[in-house]
Coordinates of N, CA and C in Angstrom, one line a residue:
Chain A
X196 N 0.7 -14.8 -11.9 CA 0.8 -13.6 -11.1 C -0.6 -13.1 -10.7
X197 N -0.5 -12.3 -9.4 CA -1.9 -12.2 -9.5 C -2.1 -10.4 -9.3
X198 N -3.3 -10.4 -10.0 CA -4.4 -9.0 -10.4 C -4.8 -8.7 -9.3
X199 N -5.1 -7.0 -9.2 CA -6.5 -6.9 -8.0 C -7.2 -5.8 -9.5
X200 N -8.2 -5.8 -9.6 CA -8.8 -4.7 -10.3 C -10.1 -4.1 -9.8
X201 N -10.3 -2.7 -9.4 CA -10.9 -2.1 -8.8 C -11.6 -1.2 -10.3
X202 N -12.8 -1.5 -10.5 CA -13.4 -0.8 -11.5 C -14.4 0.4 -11.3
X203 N -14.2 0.8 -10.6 CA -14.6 2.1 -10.0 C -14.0 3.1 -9.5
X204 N -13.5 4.0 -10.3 CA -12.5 4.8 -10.8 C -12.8 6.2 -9.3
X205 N -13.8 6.4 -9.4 CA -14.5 7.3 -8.6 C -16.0 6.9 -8.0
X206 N -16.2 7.5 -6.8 CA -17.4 7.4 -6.8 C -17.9 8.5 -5.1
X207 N -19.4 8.6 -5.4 CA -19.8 9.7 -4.1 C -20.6 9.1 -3.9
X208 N -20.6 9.3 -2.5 CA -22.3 9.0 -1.8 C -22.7 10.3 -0.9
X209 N -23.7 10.5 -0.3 CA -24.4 11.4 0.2 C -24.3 10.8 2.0
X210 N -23.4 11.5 3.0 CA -23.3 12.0 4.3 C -24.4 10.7 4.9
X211 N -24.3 9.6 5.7 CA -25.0 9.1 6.4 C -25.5 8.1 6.0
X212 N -24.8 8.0 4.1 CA -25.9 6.9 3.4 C -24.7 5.8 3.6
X213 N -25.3 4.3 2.5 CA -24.2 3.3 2.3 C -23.6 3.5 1.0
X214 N -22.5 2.9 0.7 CA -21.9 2.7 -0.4 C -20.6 1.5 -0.4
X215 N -20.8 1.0 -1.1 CA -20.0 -0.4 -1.7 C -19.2 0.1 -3.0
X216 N -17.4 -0.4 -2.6 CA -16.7 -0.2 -3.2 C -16.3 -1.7 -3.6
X217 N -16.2 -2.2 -5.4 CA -16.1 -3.2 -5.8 C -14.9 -3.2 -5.9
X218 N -14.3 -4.5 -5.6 CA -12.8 -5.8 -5.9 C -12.9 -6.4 -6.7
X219 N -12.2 -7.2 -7.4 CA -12.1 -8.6 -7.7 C -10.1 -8.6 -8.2
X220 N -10.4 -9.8 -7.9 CA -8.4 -10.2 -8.2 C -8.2 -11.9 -8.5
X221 N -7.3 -12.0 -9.1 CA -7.3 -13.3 -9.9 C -5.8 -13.4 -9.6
X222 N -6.1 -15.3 -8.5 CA -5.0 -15.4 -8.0 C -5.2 -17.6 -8.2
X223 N -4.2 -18.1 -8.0 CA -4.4 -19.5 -8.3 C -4.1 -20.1 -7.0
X224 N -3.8 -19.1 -6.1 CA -3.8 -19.6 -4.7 C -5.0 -20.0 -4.2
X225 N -4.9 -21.1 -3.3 CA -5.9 -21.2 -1.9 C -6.8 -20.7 -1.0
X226 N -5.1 -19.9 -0.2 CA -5.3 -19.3 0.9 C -4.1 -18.4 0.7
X227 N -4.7 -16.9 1.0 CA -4.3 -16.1 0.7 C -4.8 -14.7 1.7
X228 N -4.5 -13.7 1.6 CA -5.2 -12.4 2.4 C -5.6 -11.1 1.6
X229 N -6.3 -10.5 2.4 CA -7.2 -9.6 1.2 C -7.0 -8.5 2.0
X230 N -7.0 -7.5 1.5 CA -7.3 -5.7 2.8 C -7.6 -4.9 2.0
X231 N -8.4 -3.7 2.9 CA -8.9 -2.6 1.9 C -7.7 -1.8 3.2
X232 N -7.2 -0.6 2.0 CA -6.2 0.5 2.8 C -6.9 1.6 2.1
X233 N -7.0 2.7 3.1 CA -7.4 4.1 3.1 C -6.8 5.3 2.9
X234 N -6.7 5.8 1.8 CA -5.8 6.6 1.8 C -6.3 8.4 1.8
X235 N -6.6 9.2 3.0 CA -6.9 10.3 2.8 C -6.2 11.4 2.3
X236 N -6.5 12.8 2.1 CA -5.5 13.8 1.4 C -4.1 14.0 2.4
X237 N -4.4 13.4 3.5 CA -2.8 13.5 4.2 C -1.9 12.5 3.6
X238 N -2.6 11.5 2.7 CA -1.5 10.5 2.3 C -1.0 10.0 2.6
X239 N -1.4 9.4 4.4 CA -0.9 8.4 5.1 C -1.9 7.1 4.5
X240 N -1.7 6.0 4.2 CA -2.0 5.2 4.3 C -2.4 4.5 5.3
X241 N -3.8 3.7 5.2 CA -4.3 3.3 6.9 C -5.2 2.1 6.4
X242 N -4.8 0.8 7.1 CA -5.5 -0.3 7.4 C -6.9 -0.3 7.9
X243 N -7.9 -0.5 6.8 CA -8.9 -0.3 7.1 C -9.9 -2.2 7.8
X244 N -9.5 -3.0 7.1 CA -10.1 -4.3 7.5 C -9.1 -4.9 6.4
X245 N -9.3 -6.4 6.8 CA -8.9 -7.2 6.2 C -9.4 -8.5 6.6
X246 N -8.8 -9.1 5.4 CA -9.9 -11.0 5.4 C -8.9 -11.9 5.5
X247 N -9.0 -12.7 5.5 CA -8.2 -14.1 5.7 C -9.2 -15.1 4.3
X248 N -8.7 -15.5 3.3 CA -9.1 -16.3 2.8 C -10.3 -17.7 3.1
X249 N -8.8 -18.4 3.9 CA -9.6 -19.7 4.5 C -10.7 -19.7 5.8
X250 N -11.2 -18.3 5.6 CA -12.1 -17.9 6.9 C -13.6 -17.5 6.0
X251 N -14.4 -18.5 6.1 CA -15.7 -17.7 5.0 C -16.7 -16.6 5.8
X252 N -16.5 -16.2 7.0 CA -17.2 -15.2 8.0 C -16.4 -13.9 7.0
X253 N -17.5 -13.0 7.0 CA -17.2 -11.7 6.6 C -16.5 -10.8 7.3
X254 N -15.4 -10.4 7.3 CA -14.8 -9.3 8.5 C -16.0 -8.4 8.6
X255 N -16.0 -7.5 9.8 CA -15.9 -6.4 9.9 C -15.7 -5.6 10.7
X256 N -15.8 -4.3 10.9 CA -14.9 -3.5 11.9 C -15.8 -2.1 11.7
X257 N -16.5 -1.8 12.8 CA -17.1 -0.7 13.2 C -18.4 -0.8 11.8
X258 N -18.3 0.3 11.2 CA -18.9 1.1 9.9 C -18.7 0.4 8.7
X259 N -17.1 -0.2 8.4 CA -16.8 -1.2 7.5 C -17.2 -2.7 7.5
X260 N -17.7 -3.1 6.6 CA -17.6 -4.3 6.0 C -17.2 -5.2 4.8
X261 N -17.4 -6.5 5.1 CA -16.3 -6.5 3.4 C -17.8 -8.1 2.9
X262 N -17.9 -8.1 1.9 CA -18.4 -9.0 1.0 C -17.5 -10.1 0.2
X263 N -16.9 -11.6 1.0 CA -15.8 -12.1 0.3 C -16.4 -12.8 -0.5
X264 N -16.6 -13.1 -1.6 CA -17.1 -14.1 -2.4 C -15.7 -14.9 -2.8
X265 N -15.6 -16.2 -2.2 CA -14.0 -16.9 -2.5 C -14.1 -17.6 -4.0
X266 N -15.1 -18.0 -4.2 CA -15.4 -18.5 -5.6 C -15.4 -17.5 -6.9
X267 N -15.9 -16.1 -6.6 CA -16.2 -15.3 -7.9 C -14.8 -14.5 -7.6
X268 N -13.9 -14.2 -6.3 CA -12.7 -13.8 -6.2 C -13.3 -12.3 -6.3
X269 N -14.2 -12.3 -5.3 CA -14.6 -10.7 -5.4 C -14.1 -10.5 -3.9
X270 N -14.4 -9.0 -3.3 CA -13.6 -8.7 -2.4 C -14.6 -7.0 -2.0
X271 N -15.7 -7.5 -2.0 CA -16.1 -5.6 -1.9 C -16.6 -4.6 -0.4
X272 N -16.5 -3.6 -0.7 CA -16.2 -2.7 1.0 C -17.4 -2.2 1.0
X273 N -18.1 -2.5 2.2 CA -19.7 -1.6 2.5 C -19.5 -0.5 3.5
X274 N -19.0 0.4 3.3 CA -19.4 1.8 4.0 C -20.5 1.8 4.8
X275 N -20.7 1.9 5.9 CA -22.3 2.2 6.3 C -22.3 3.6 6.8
X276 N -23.3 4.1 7.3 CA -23.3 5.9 7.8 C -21.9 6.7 7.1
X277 N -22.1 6.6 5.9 CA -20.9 7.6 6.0 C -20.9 9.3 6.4
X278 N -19.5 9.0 6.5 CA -19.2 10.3 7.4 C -17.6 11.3 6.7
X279 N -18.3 12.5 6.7 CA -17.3 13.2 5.6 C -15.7 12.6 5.7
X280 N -15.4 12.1 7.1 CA -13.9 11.3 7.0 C -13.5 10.4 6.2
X281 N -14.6 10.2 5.8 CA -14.7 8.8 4.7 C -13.6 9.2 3.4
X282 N -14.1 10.1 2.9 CA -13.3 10.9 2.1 C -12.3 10.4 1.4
X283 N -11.8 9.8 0.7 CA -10.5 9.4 0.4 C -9.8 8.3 -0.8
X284 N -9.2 7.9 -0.9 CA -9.0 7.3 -2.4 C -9.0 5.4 -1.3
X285 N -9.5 4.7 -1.8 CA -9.6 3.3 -1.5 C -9.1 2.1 -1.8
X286 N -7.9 1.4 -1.3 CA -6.7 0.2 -2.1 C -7.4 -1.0 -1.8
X287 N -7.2 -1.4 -2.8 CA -8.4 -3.4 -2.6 C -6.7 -3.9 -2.9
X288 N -6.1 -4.6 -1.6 CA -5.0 -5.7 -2.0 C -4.7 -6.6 -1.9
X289 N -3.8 -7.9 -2.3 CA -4.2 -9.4 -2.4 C -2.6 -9.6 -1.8
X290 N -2.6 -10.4 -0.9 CA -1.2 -10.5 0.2 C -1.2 -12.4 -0.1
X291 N -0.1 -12.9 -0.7 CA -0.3 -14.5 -0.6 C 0.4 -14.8 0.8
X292 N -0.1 -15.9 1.5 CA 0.8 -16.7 3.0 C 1.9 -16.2 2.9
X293 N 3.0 -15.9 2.3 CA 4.6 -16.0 2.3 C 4.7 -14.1 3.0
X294 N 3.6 -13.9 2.8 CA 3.6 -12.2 2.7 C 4.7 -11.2 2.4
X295 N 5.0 -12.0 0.7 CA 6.1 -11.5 0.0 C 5.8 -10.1 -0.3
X296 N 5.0 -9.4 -0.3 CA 4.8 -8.7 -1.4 C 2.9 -8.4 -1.4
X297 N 2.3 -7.0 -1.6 CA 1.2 -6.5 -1.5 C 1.0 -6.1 -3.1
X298 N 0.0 -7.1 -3.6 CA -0.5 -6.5 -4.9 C -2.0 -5.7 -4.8
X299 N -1.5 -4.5 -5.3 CA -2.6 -3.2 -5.0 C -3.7 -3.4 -6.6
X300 N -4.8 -2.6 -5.7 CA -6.0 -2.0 -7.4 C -5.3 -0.9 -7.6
X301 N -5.8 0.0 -8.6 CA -5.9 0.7 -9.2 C -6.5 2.1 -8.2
X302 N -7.6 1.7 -7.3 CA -8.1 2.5 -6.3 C -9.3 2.8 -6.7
X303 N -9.9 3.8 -5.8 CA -11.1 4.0 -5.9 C -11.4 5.3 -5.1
X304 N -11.4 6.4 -5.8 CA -11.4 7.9 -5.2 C -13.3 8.2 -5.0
X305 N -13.1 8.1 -3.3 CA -14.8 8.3 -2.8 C -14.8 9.5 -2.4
X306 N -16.1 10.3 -3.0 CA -16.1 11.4 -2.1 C -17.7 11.7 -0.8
X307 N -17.3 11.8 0.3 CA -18.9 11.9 1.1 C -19.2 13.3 0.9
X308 N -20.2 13.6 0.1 CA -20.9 14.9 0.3 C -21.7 15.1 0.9
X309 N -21.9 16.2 2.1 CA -22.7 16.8 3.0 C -23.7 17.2 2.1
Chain B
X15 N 2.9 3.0 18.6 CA 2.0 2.8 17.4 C 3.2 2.9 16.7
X16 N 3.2 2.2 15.5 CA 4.3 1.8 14.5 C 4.6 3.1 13.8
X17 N 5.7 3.9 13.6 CA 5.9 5.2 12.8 C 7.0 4.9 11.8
X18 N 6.5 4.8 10.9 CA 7.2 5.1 9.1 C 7.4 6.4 8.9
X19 N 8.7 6.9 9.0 CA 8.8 8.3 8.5 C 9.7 8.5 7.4
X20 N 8.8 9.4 6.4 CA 9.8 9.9 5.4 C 10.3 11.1 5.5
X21 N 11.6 11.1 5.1 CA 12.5 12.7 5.5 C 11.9 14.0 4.4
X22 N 11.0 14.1 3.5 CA 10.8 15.1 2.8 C 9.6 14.7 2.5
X23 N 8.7 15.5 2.4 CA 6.9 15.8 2.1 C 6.8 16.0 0.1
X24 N 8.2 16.7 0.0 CA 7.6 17.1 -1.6 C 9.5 17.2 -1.8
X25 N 9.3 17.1 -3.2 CA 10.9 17.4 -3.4 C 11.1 17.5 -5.0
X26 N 11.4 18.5 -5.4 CA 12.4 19.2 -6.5 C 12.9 19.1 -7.2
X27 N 13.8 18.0 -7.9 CA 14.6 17.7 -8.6 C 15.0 18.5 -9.6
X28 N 16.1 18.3 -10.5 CA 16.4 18.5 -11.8 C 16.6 16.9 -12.4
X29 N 16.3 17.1 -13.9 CA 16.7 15.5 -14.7 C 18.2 15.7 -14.7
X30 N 18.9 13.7 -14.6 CA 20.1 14.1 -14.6 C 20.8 13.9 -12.8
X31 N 19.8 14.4 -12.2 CA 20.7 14.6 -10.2 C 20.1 13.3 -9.7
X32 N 21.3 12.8 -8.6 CA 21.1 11.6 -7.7 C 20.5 11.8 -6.5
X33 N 19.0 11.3 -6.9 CA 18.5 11.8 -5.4 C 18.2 10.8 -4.7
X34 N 17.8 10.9 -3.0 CA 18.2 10.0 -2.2 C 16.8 10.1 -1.6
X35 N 16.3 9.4 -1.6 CA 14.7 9.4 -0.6 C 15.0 8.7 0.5
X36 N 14.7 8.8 2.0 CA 14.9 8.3 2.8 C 13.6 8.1 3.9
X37 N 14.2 6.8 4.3 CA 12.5 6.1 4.9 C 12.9 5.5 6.3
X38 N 12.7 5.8 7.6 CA 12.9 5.4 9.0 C 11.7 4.9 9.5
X39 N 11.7 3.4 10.1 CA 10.8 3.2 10.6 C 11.2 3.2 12.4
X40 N 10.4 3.2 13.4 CA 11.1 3.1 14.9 C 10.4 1.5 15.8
X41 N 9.9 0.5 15.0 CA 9.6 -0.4 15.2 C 10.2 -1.5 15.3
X42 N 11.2 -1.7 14.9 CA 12.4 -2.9 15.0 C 11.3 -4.1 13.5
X43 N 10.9 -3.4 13.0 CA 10.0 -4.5 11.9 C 11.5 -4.7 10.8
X44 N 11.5 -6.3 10.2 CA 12.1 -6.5 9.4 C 12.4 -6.3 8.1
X45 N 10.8 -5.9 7.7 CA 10.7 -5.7 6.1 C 10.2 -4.8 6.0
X46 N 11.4 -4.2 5.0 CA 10.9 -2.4 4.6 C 10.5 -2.7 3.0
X47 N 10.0 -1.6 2.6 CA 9.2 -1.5 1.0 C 9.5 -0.5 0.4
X48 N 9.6 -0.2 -0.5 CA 9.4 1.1 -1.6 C 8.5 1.0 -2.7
X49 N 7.7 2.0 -2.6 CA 6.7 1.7 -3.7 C 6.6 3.0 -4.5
X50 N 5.8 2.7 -5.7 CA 6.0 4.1 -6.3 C 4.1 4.3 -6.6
X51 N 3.5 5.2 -6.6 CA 1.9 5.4 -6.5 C 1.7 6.5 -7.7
X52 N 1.3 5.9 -8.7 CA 0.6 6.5 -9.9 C -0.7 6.6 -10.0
X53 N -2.0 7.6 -11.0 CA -3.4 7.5 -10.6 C -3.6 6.6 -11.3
X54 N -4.6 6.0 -11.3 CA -4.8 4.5 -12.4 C -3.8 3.3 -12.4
X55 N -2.8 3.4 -12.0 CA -1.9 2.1 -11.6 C -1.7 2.0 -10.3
X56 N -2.4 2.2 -9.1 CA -2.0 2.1 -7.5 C -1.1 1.7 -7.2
X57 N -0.3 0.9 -6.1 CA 0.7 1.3 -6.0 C 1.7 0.4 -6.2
X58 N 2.9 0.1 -7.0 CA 3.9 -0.7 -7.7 C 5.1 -0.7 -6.9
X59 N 5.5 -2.3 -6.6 CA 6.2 -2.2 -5.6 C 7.8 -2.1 -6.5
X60 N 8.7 -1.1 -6.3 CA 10.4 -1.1 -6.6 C 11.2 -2.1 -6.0
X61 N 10.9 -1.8 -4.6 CA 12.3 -2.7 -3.6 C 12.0 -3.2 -2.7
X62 N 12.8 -3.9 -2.3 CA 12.1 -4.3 -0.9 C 13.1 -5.3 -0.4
X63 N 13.2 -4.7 1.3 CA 14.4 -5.6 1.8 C 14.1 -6.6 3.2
X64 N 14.4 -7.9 3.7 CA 13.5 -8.8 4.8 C 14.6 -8.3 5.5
X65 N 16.0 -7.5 5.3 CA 17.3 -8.0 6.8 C 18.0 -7.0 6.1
X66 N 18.9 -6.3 6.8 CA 20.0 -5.4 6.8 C 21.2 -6.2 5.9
X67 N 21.2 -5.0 4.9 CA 22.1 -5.2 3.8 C 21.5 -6.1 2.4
X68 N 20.2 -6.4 2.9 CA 19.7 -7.5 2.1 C 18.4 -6.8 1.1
X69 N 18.5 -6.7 0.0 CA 17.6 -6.4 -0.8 C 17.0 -7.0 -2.3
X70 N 16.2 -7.3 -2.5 CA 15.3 -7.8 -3.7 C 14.7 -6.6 -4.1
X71 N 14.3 -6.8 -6.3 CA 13.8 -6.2 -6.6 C 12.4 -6.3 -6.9
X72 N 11.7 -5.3 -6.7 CA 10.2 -5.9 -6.8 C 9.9 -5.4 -8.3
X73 N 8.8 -4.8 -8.9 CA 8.6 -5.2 -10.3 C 8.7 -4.1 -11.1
X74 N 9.4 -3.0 -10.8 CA 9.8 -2.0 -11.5 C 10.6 -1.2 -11.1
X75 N 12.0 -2.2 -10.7 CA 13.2 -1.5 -10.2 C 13.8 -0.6 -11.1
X76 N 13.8 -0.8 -12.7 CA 15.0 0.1 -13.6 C 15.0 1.4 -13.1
X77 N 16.0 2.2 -13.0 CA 16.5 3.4 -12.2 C 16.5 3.3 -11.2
X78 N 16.2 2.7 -10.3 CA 16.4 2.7 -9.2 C 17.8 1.9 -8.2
X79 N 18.2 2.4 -7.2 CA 18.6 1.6 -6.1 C 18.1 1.4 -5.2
X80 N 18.6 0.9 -4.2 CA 18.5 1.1 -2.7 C 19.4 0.8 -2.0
X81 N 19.6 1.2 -0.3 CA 20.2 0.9 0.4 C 19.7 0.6 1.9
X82 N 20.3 -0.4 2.3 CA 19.7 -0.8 3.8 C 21.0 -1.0 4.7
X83 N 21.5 0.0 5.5 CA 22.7 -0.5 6.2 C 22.7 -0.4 7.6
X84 N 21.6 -0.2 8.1 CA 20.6 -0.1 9.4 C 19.0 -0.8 9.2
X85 N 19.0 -1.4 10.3 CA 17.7 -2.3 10.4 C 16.6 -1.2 10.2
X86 N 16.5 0.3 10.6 CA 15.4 0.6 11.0 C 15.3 1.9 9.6
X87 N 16.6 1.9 9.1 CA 16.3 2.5 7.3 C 16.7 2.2 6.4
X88 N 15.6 2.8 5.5 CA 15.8 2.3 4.3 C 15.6 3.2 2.8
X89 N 17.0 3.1 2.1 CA 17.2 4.4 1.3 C 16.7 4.3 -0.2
X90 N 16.1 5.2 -1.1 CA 15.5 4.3 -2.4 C 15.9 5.8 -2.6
X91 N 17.5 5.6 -4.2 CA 18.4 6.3 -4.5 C 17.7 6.2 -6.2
X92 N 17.8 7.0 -6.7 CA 17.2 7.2 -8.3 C 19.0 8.1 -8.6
X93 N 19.7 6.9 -9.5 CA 21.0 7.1 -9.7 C 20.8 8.1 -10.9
X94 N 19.9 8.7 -11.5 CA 20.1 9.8 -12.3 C 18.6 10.1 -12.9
X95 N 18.3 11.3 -12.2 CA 16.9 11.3 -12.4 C 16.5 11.9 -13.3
X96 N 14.9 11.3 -14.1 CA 14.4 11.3 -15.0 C 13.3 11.8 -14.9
X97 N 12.0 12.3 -16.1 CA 10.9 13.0 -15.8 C 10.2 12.0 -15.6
X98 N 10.1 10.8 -15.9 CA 9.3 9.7 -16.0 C 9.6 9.3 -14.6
X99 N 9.9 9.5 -13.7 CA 10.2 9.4 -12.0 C 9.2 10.1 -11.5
X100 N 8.7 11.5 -11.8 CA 8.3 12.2 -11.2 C 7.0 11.0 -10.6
X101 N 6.7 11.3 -9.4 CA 5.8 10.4 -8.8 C 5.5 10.4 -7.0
X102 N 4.9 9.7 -6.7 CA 4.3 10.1 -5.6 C 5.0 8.2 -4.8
X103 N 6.1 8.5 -3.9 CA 6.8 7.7 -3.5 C 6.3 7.3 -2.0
X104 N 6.4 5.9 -1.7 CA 5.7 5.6 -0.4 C 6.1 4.4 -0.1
X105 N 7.1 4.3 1.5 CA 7.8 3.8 2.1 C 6.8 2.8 2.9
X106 N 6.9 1.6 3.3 CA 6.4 0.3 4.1 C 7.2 0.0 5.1
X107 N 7.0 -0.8 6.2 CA 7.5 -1.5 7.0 C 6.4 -2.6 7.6
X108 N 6.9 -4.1 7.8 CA 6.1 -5.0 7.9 C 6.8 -5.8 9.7
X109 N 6.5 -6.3 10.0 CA 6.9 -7.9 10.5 C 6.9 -8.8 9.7
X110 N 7.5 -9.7 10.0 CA 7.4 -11.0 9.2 C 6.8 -12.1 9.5
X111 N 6.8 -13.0 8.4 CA 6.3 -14.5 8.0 C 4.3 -13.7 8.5
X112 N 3.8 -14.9 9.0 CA 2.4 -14.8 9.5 C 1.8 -13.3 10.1
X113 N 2.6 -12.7 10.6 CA 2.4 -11.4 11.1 C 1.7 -10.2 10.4
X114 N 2.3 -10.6 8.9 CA 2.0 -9.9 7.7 C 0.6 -10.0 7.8
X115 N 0.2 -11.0 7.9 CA -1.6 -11.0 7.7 C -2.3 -10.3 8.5
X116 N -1.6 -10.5 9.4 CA -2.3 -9.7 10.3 C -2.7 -8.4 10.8
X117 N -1.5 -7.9 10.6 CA -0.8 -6.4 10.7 C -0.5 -5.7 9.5
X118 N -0.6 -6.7 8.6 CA -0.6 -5.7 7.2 C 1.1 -4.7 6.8
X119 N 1.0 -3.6 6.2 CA 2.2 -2.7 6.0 C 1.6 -1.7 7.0
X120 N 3.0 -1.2 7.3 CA 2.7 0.8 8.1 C 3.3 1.1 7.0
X121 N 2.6 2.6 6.7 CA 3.0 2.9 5.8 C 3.3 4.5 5.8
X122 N 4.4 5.2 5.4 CA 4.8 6.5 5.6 C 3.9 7.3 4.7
X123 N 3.9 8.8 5.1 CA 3.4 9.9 4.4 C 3.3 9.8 2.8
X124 N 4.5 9.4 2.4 CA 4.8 10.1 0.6 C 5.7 11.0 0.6
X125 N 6.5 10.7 -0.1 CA 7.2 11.7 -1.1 C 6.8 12.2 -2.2
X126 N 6.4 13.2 -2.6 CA 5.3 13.8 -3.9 C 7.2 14.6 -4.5
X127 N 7.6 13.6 -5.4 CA 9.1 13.7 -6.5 C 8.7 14.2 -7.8
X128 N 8.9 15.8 -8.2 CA 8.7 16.3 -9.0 C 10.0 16.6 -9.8
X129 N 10.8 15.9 -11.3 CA 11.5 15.9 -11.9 C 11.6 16.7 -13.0
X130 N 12.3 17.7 -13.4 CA 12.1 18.6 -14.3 C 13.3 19.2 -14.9

């Protein structure tokens, strides 16, 4: 079965700066898919990026980026300029090809302070 | 844009009552989800159905049901509710096969289920 574990329970950065939110997940698959989901105090859930396994180019998308290490099964999110919308609790999740089923972390509650 | 909607923001219960959480998506997507979202355990998937009338349990169905008798909802029923429910509930809708990767889940508001 496979893990995601997010070991960074909490964390802040300061308005403008970077911050990297750590992954790792333990899976015996191949090829497989990876996403970070955003969850603000409205508690919509929102697709922030995502990876494709069999692709070793790093996603990214605007401000986000992601660090795939396919060997160490790491998975981590680089914030750049943050901006108080940032705000919000952060899901690292591991999707296999059949896309049975989304295995979530534990999360990761960021706060941007002005 | 894909809309998952849940019918109630917060909800009340007593231990003991059959409550009905209900989840509409307006996308014509195949596969709906139920999940349940604890702090420190993220989010655990209950149910989850690929086609109308059709449902699998995902890894912590006990108390729970569900029902799917329309493509576009999907009901996650707690046949006699318990304080150990109380929880913060959150509805999916996907495409299928390959799509999934791509597009990921939509995902509704929450039901914030307070048992008492």
């Amino acid at each position: 079965a496979q893990t995601v574990t997010q070991s960074q329970p909490e964390m802040s950065v300061q308005e403008a700066e970077t911050v990297t939110l750590s992954c790792t997940y333990d899976t015996s698959e191949n090829n497989y898919y990876l996403f970070w989901y955003k969850q603000p105090p409205s508690r919509q859930m929102i697709l922030v990026i995502r990876q494709e396994a069999y692709k070793q180019q790093n996603a990214t998308e605007n401000r986000f980026s992601v660090n795939f290490q396919k060997a160490a099964k790491s998975f981590s999110l680089k914030i750049s300029d943050s901006q108080l919308g940032d705000t919000a609790m952060y899901f690292c999740a591991f999707m296999n090809l059949r896309g049975q089923n989304f295995v979530f972390g534990p999360g990761t509650r960021l706060s941007v302070l002005p | 844009d894909v809309k998952v909607t849940q019918s109630s923001r917060y909800l009340v219960k007593r231990t003991g009552e059959k409550v009905f959480l209900e989840c509409v998506q307006d996308m014509d997507h195949e596969n709906m989800f139920w999940y349940r979202q604890d702090p420190g355990l993220g989010l655990r998937l209950i149910y989850f159905s690929y086609d109308v009338k059709m449902k699998e349990k995902g890894d912590i169905p006990e108390g729970y049901s569900v029902s799917r008798e329309k493509k576009e909802r999907f009901s996650l029923i707690l046949e006699s509710a318990s304080t150990n429910q109380t929880s913060m509930y959150l509805c999916a809708s996907s495409l299928e096969g390959a799509q999934i990767g791509i597009y990921g889940y939509t995902f509704g508001s929450g039901t914030r289920l307070t048992v008492v």
